[in-house]
């Protein structure tokens, strides 16, 4: 029925029995492991099935929206996909105990040179739930202030050494998503979520909880 909200359609945590597990690889930030999981089989029976997992600490991304309705994008080389991608300021949650909104604030400052006075949560997603534990929280940051470079205690190296910055009107960014010009998952999700939030007068936004 039009105008109603079905709150029964919502994801929820669940854990099936893991009979065995083996770590295949570990680096300082990520790992790979195999789990043997007991799952439903045919005829009401269960069976143990191997599932390989990419273990990821999680990440954050930031839709920085200025007073003119423009979104901030950064271009970064991504070796795994062989592309220069226009992305949101973003980063891994690789500091133990750091709240995700604090990680988002730090990434916005370090990668783009901005602070924001107003923060809300836009989306909370599992980008590749079929094989990865990665969870990405996308924030909306508003009431922005540019920070002088000499006040930022961060050295940009490797892929971050050359990241052009572009302010794009939100409507143009949405068009770039829908015409297939943008491919980064967090950027696609964040831009479309921001458009929906702005359309609703920002009334549906969730607080960015620490």
PDB file of C-alpha atoms in Angstrom:
ATOM      1  CA  UNK A   1       0.000   0.000   0.000  1.00  0.00           C
ATOM      2  CA  UNK A   2       1.400   3.388  -0.982  1.00  0.00           C
ATOM      3  CA  UNK A   3       2.878   5.430   1.835  1.00  0.00           C
ATOM      4  CA  UNK A   4       3.430   2.516   4.216  1.00  0.00           C
ATOM      5  CA  UNK A   5       6.790   1.174   5.368  1.00  0.00           C
ATOM      6  CA  UNK A   6       7.403  -2.560   5.734  1.00  0.00           C
ATOM      7  CA  UNK A   7       9.802  -2.825   8.670  1.00  0.00           C
ATOM      8  CA  UNK A   8       9.821  -6.637   8.417  1.00  0.00           C
ATOM      9  CA  UNK A   9      12.237  -6.345   5.477  1.00  0.00           C
ATOM     10  CA  UNK A  10      15.470  -5.806   7.398  1.00  0.00           C
ATOM     11  CA  UNK A  11      18.784  -7.625   7.591  1.00  0.00           C
ATOM     12  CA  UNK A  12      19.654  -9.325  10.867  1.00  0.00           C
ATOM     13  CA  UNK A  13      22.750 -11.073  12.260  1.00  0.00           C
ATOM     14  CA  UNK A  14      22.911 -14.861  12.132  1.00  0.00           C
ATOM     15  CA  UNK A  15      25.732 -17.385  12.476  1.00  0.00           C
ATOM     16  CA  UNK A  16      25.608 -20.952  11.184  1.00  0.00           C
ATOM     17  CA  UNK A  17      27.775 -23.619  12.814  1.00  0.00           C
ATOM     18  CA  UNK A  18      31.413 -23.648  11.706  1.00  0.00           C
ATOM     19  CA  UNK A  19      32.841 -27.164  12.014  1.00  0.00           C
ATOM     20  CA  UNK A  20      36.424 -26.212  11.161  1.00  0.00           C
ATOM     21  CA  UNK A  21      38.485 -23.228   9.989  1.00  0.00           C
ATOM     22  CA  UNK A  22      41.915 -22.649   8.449  1.00  0.00           C
ATOM     23  CA  UNK A  23      43.818 -19.411   7.871  1.00  0.00           C
ATOM     24  CA  UNK A  24      45.293 -19.298   4.369  1.00  0.00           C
ATOM     25  CA  UNK A  25      47.051 -15.918   4.396  1.00  0.00           C
ATOM     26  CA  UNK A  26      47.605 -12.933   6.696  1.00  0.00           C
ATOM     27  CA  UNK A  27      49.066  -9.487   6.080  1.00  0.00           C
ATOM     28  CA  UNK A  28      49.251  -6.549   8.500  1.00  0.00           C
ATOM     29  CA  UNK A  29      45.724  -5.447   7.500  1.00  0.00           C
ATOM     30  CA  UNK A  30      43.777  -8.304   5.874  1.00  0.00           C
ATOM     31  CA  UNK A  31      43.593 -12.094   5.827  1.00  0.00           C
ATOM     32  CA  UNK A  32      42.119 -15.033   3.948  1.00  0.00           C
ATOM     33  CA  UNK A  33      40.579 -18.064   5.629  1.00  0.00           C
ATOM     34  CA  UNK A  34      38.460 -21.094   4.852  1.00  0.00           C
ATOM     35  CA  UNK A  35      35.477 -22.090   6.999  1.00  0.00           C
ATOM     36  CA  UNK A  36      33.629 -25.394   6.811  1.00  0.00           C
ATOM     37  CA  UNK A  37      30.025 -24.432   7.522  1.00  0.00           C
ATOM     38  CA  UNK A  38      27.089 -26.713   8.299  1.00  0.00           C
ATOM     39  CA  UNK A  39      24.309 -25.767   5.872  1.00  0.00           C
ATOM     40  CA  UNK A  40      20.897 -27.102   4.812  1.00  0.00           C
ATOM     41  CA  UNK A  41      21.060 -29.916   2.273  1.00  0.00           C
ATOM     42  CA  UNK A  42      18.496 -31.916   0.337  1.00  0.00           C
ATOM     43  CA  UNK A  43      15.783 -33.991   1.988  1.00  0.00           C
ATOM     44  CA  UNK A  44      15.965 -32.093   5.266  1.00  0.00           C
ATOM     45  CA  UNK A  45      19.544 -33.172   5.875  1.00  0.00           C
ATOM     46  CA  UNK A  46      22.518 -30.885   6.511  1.00  0.00           C
ATOM     47  CA  UNK A  47      25.943 -30.919   4.934  1.00  0.00           C
ATOM     48  CA  UNK A  48      29.297 -29.260   5.637  1.00  0.00           C
ATOM     49  CA  UNK A  49      30.374 -26.863   2.879  1.00  0.00           C
ATOM     50  CA  UNK A  50      33.659 -24.995   2.434  1.00  0.00           C
ATOM     51  CA  UNK A  51      33.446 -21.215   2.181  1.00  0.00           C
ATOM     52  CA  UNK A  52      36.526 -19.040   1.552  1.00  0.00           C
ATOM     53  CA  UNK A  53      36.536 -15.605   3.194  1.00  0.00           C
ATOM     54  CA  UNK A  54      38.453 -12.369   2.737  1.00  0.00           C
ATOM     55  CA  UNK A  55      38.804 -10.975   6.270  1.00  0.00           C
ATOM     56  CA  UNK A  56      38.708  -7.166   6.222  1.00  0.00           C
ATOM     57  CA  UNK A  57      38.647  -4.686   9.132  1.00  0.00           C
ATOM     58  CA  UNK A  58      35.964  -2.540   7.502  1.00  0.00           C
ATOM     59  CA  UNK A  59      36.063   0.927   5.993  1.00  0.00           C
ATOM     60  CA  UNK A  60      34.376   4.315   5.902  1.00  0.00           C
ATOM     61  CA  UNK A  61      33.575   6.769   3.116  1.00  0.00           C
ATOM     62  CA  UNK A  62      32.448  10.397   3.197  1.00  0.00           C
ATOM     63  CA  UNK A  63      30.023  12.319   0.994  1.00  0.00           C
ATOM     64  CA  UNK A  64      31.276  15.846   1.673  1.00  0.00           C
ATOM     65  CA  UNK A  65      28.516  18.189   0.519  1.00  0.00           C
ATOM     66  CA  UNK A  66      29.191  21.922   0.430  1.00  0.00           C
ATOM     67  CA  UNK A  67      26.744  24.832   0.711  1.00  0.00           C
ATOM     68  CA  UNK A  68      26.434  25.000  -3.087  1.00  0.00           C
ATOM     69  CA  UNK A  69      25.221  21.379  -3.241  1.00  0.00           C
ATOM     70  CA  UNK A  70      28.467  20.012  -4.645  1.00  0.00           C
ATOM     71  CA  UNK A  71      30.067  16.707  -3.674  1.00  0.00           C
ATOM     72  CA  UNK A  72      33.812  16.271  -3.275  1.00  0.00           C
ATOM     73  CA  UNK A  73      35.474  13.553  -5.378  1.00  0.00           C
ATOM     74  CA  UNK A  74      39.086  12.366  -5.467  1.00  0.00           C
ATOM     75  CA  UNK A  75      40.723  10.465  -8.316  1.00  0.00           C
ATOM     76  CA  UNK A  76      42.896   7.532  -7.233  1.00  0.00           C
ATOM     77  CA  UNK A  77      44.724   4.733  -9.039  1.00  0.00           C
ATOM     78  CA  UNK A  78      43.431   1.271  -8.085  1.00  0.00           C
ATOM     79  CA  UNK A  79      45.859  -1.435  -9.133  1.00  0.00           C
ATOM     80  CA  UNK A  80      43.499  -4.380  -8.524  1.00  0.00           C
ATOM     81  CA  UNK A  81      41.070  -3.182 -11.205  1.00  0.00           C
ATOM     82  CA  UNK A  82      43.543  -1.290 -13.407  1.00  0.00           C
ATOM     83  CA  UNK A  83      41.636   1.988 -13.262  1.00  0.00           C
ATOM     84  CA  UNK A  84      41.888   5.571 -12.154  1.00  0.00           C
ATOM     85  CA  UNK A  85      38.647   5.891 -10.164  1.00  0.00           C
ATOM     86  CA  UNK A  86      36.800   8.959  -8.932  1.00  0.00           C
ATOM     87  CA  UNK A  87      35.984   8.171  -5.317  1.00  0.00           C
ATOM     88  CA  UNK A  88      34.799   9.682  -2.061  1.00  0.00           C
ATOM     89  CA  UNK A  89      37.329  10.393   0.688  1.00  0.00           C
ATOM     90  CA  UNK A  90      37.575   6.996   2.341  1.00  0.00           C
ATOM     91  CA  UNK A  91      39.778   4.635   4.279  1.00  0.00           C
ATOM     92  CA  UNK A  92      40.092   1.385   6.171  1.00  0.00           C
ATOM     93  CA  UNK A  93      39.204   1.078   9.839  1.00  0.00           C
ATOM     94  CA  UNK A  94      42.745   0.091  10.734  1.00  0.00           C
ATOM     95  CA  UNK A  95      43.155   1.977  14.033  1.00  0.00           C
ATOM     96  CA  UNK A  96      42.184  -0.233  16.960  1.00  0.00           C
ATOM     97  CA  UNK A  97      39.288   1.152  18.977  1.00  0.00           C
ATOM     98  CA  UNK A  98      38.709   4.182  16.760  1.00  0.00           C
ATOM     99  CA  UNK A  99      34.973   4.870  16.265  1.00  0.00           C
ATOM    100  CA  UNK A 100      34.029   4.750  12.576  1.00  0.00           C
ATOM    101  CA  UNK A 101      32.852   8.370  12.489  1.00  0.00           C
ATOM    102  CA  UNK A 102      36.226   9.432  13.878  1.00  0.00           C
ATOM    103  CA  UNK A 103      37.921   7.433  11.109  1.00  0.00           C
ATOM    104  CA  UNK A 104      35.722   9.234   8.582  1.00  0.00           C
ATOM    105  CA  UNK A 105      36.645  12.625  10.045  1.00  0.00           C
ATOM    106  CA  UNK A 106      40.333  11.743   9.905  1.00  0.00           C
ATOM    107  CA  UNK A 107      40.129  10.519   6.302  1.00  0.00           C
ATOM    108  CA  UNK A 108      38.299  13.667   5.167  1.00  0.00           C
ATOM    109  CA  UNK A 109      41.038  15.785   6.719  1.00  0.00           C
ATOM    110  CA  UNK A 110      43.995  13.713   5.532  1.00  0.00           C
ATOM    111  CA  UNK A 111      42.833  12.984   1.993  1.00  0.00           C
ATOM    112  CA  UNK A 112      40.934  16.157   1.156  1.00  0.00           C
ATOM    113  CA  UNK A 113      41.966  18.809   3.677  1.00  0.00           C
ATOM    114  CA  UNK A 114      38.506  19.514   5.112  1.00  0.00           C
ATOM    115  CA  UNK A 115      36.715  19.363   8.436  1.00  0.00           C
ATOM    116  CA  UNK A 116      32.935  19.193   8.793  1.00  0.00           C
ATOM    117  CA  UNK A 117      30.754  20.422  11.633  1.00  0.00           C
ATOM    118  CA  UNK A 118      27.721  18.252  10.797  1.00  0.00           C
ATOM    119  CA  UNK A 119      27.835  14.467  10.362  1.00  0.00           C
ATOM    120  CA  UNK A 120      25.133  11.907   9.562  1.00  0.00           C
ATOM    121  CA  UNK A 121      25.162   8.253   8.547  1.00  0.00           C
ATOM    122  CA  UNK A 122      23.978   7.670   4.975  1.00  0.00           C
ATOM    123  CA  UNK A 123      24.472   3.945   4.414  1.00  0.00           C
ATOM    124  CA  UNK A 124      25.877   0.835   6.088  1.00  0.00           C
ATOM    125  CA  UNK A 125      26.757  -1.826   3.529  1.00  0.00           C
ATOM    126  CA  UNK A 126      28.544  -5.131   2.922  1.00  0.00           C
ATOM    127  CA  UNK A 127      30.050  -4.528  -0.568  1.00  0.00           C
ATOM    128  CA  UNK A 128      30.887  -8.186  -1.316  1.00  0.00           C
ATOM    129  CA  UNK A 129      29.045 -10.403   1.208  1.00  0.00           C
ATOM    130  CA  UNK A 130      29.537 -13.526  -0.859  1.00  0.00           C
ATOM    131  CA  UNK A 131      33.202 -13.759   0.107  1.00  0.00           C
ATOM    132  CA  UNK A 132      34.278 -10.729   2.171  1.00  0.00           C
ATOM    133  CA  UNK A 133      33.660  -9.615   5.759  1.00  0.00           C
ATOM    134  CA  UNK A 134      34.179  -5.962   4.745  1.00  0.00           C
ATOM    135  CA  UNK A 135      31.564  -3.527   6.052  1.00  0.00           C
ATOM    136  CA  UNK A 136      31.540   0.079   4.840  1.00  0.00           C
ATOM    137  CA  UNK A 137      29.781   2.949   6.600  1.00  0.00           C
ATOM    138  CA  UNK A 138      29.119   5.944   4.344  1.00  0.00           C
ATOM    139  CA  UNK A 139      28.692   9.317   6.033  1.00  0.00           C
ATOM    140  CA  UNK A 140      27.297  12.665   4.931  1.00  0.00           C
ATOM    141  CA  UNK A 141      29.491  15.577   6.025  1.00  0.00           C
ATOM    142  CA  UNK A 142      28.221  19.166   5.821  1.00  0.00           C
ATOM    143  CA  UNK A 143      29.198  22.643   7.016  1.00  0.00           C
ATOM    144  CA  UNK A 144      32.706  22.210   5.685  1.00  0.00           C
ATOM    145  CA  UNK A 145      35.841  24.171   6.525  1.00  0.00           C
ATOM    146  CA  UNK A 146      39.038  23.954   4.480  1.00  0.00           C
ATOM    147  CA  UNK A 147      42.149  23.323   6.561  1.00  0.00           C
ATOM    148  CA  UNK A 148      45.529  24.830   5.518  1.00  0.00           C
ATOM    149  CA  UNK A 149      47.974  22.166   4.333  1.00  0.00           C
ATOM    150  CA  UNK A 150      50.544  23.114   6.968  1.00  0.00           C
ATOM    151  CA  UNK A 151      48.055  22.198   9.702  1.00  0.00           C
ATOM    152  CA  UNK A 152      47.581  18.632   8.432  1.00  0.00           C
ATOM    153  CA  UNK A 153      49.980  16.131   9.968  1.00  0.00           C
ATOM    154  CA  UNK A 154      49.821  13.546   7.186  1.00  0.00           C
ATOM    155  CA  UNK A 155      52.112  12.674   4.285  1.00  0.00           C
ATOM    156  CA  UNK A 156      50.405  11.464   1.115  1.00  0.00           C
ATOM    157  CA  UNK A 157      52.433   8.707  -0.559  1.00  0.00           C
ATOM    158  CA  UNK A 158      52.000   5.958  -3.184  1.00  0.00           C
ATOM    159  CA  UNK A 159      48.444   6.005  -4.627  1.00  0.00           C
ATOM    160  CA  UNK A 160      47.584   9.019  -2.469  1.00  0.00           C
ATOM    161  CA  UNK A 161      50.544  11.121  -3.674  1.00  0.00           C
ATOM    162  CA  UNK A 162      48.648  12.344  -6.749  1.00  0.00           C
ATOM    163  CA  UNK A 163      44.907  12.574  -6.110  1.00  0.00           C
ATOM    164  CA  UNK A 164      43.210  15.369  -8.064  1.00  0.00           C
ATOM    165  CA  UNK A 165      40.196  16.850  -6.279  1.00  0.00           C
ATOM    166  CA  UNK A 166      36.944  17.814  -8.006  1.00  0.00           C
ATOM    167  CA  UNK A 167      33.813  19.498  -6.670  1.00  0.00           C
ATOM    168  CA  UNK A 168      30.859  18.209  -8.701  1.00  0.00           C
ATOM    169  CA  UNK A 169      27.222  19.299  -8.360  1.00  0.00           C
ATOM    170  CA  UNK A 170      25.305  16.455  -6.738  1.00  0.00           C
ATOM    171  CA  UNK A 171      22.904  16.172  -9.668  1.00  0.00           C
ATOM    172  CA  UNK A 172      25.856  15.869 -12.067  1.00  0.00           C
ATOM    173  CA  UNK A 173      27.396  13.184  -9.843  1.00  0.00           C
ATOM    174  CA  UNK A 174      24.112  11.254  -9.902  1.00  0.00           C
ATOM    175  CA  UNK A 175      24.108  11.506 -13.684  1.00  0.00           C
ATOM    176  CA  UNK A 176      27.702  10.241 -13.768  1.00  0.00           C
ATOM    177  CA  UNK A 177      26.616   7.202 -11.744  1.00  0.00           C
ATOM    178  CA  UNK A 178      23.585   6.442 -13.897  1.00  0.00           C
ATOM    179  CA  UNK A 179      25.514   6.800 -17.166  1.00  0.00           C
ATOM    180  CA  UNK A 180      28.221   4.396 -15.993  1.00  0.00           C
ATOM    181  CA  UNK A 181      31.027   6.951 -15.612  1.00  0.00           C
ATOM    182  CA  UNK A 182      31.623   6.210 -11.914  1.00  0.00           C
ATOM    183  CA  UNK A 183      32.367   2.681 -10.675  1.00  0.00           C
ATOM    184  CA  UNK A 184      33.614   2.860  -7.091  1.00  0.00           C
ATOM    185  CA  UNK A 185      30.978   1.136  -4.949  1.00  0.00           C
ATOM    186  CA  UNK A 186      31.108   3.556  -2.011  1.00  0.00           C
ATOM    187  CA  UNK A 187      30.889   6.532  -4.365  1.00  0.00           C
ATOM    188  CA  UNK A 188      27.908   5.073  -6.233  1.00  0.00           C
ATOM    189  CA  UNK A 189      26.074   4.222  -3.001  1.00  0.00           C
ATOM    190  CA  UNK A 190      26.968   7.476  -1.271  1.00  0.00           C
ATOM    191  CA  UNK A 191      26.001   9.737  -4.157  1.00  0.00           C
ATOM    192  CA  UNK A 192      22.624   8.056  -4.711  1.00  0.00           C
ATOM    193  CA  UNK A 193      21.922   7.961  -0.955  1.00  0.00           C
ATOM    194  CA  UNK A 194      22.813  11.641  -0.660  1.00  0.00           C
ATOM    195  CA  UNK A 195      20.453  12.493  -3.519  1.00  0.00           C
ATOM    196  CA  UNK A 196      17.633  10.610  -1.783  1.00  0.00           C
ATOM    197  CA  UNK A 197      18.407  12.314   1.541  1.00  0.00           C
ATOM    198  CA  UNK A 198      18.423  15.784  -0.036  1.00  0.00           C
ATOM    199  CA  UNK A 199      15.164  15.011  -1.858  1.00  0.00           C
ATOM    200  CA  UNK A 200      13.599  14.133   1.510  1.00  0.00           C
ATOM    201  CA  UNK A 201      14.828  17.355   3.063  1.00  0.00           C
ATOM    202  CA  UNK A 202      17.491  15.475   5.096  1.00  0.00           C
ATOM    203  CA  UNK A 203      14.698  14.344   7.434  1.00  0.00           C
ATOM    204  CA  UNK A 204      15.525  10.621   7.152  1.00  0.00           C
ATOM    205  CA  UNK A 205      19.205  10.895   8.102  1.00  0.00           C
ATOM    206  CA  UNK A 206      20.561   8.858  10.988  1.00  0.00           C
ATOM    207  CA  UNK A 207      22.930  10.428  13.511  1.00  0.00           C
ATOM    208  CA  UNK A 208      26.622   9.622  13.172  1.00  0.00           C
ATOM    209  CA  UNK A 209      27.117   7.836  16.471  1.00  0.00           C
ATOM    210  CA  UNK A 210      30.557   7.492  18.026  1.00  0.00           C
TER     211      UNK A 210
END
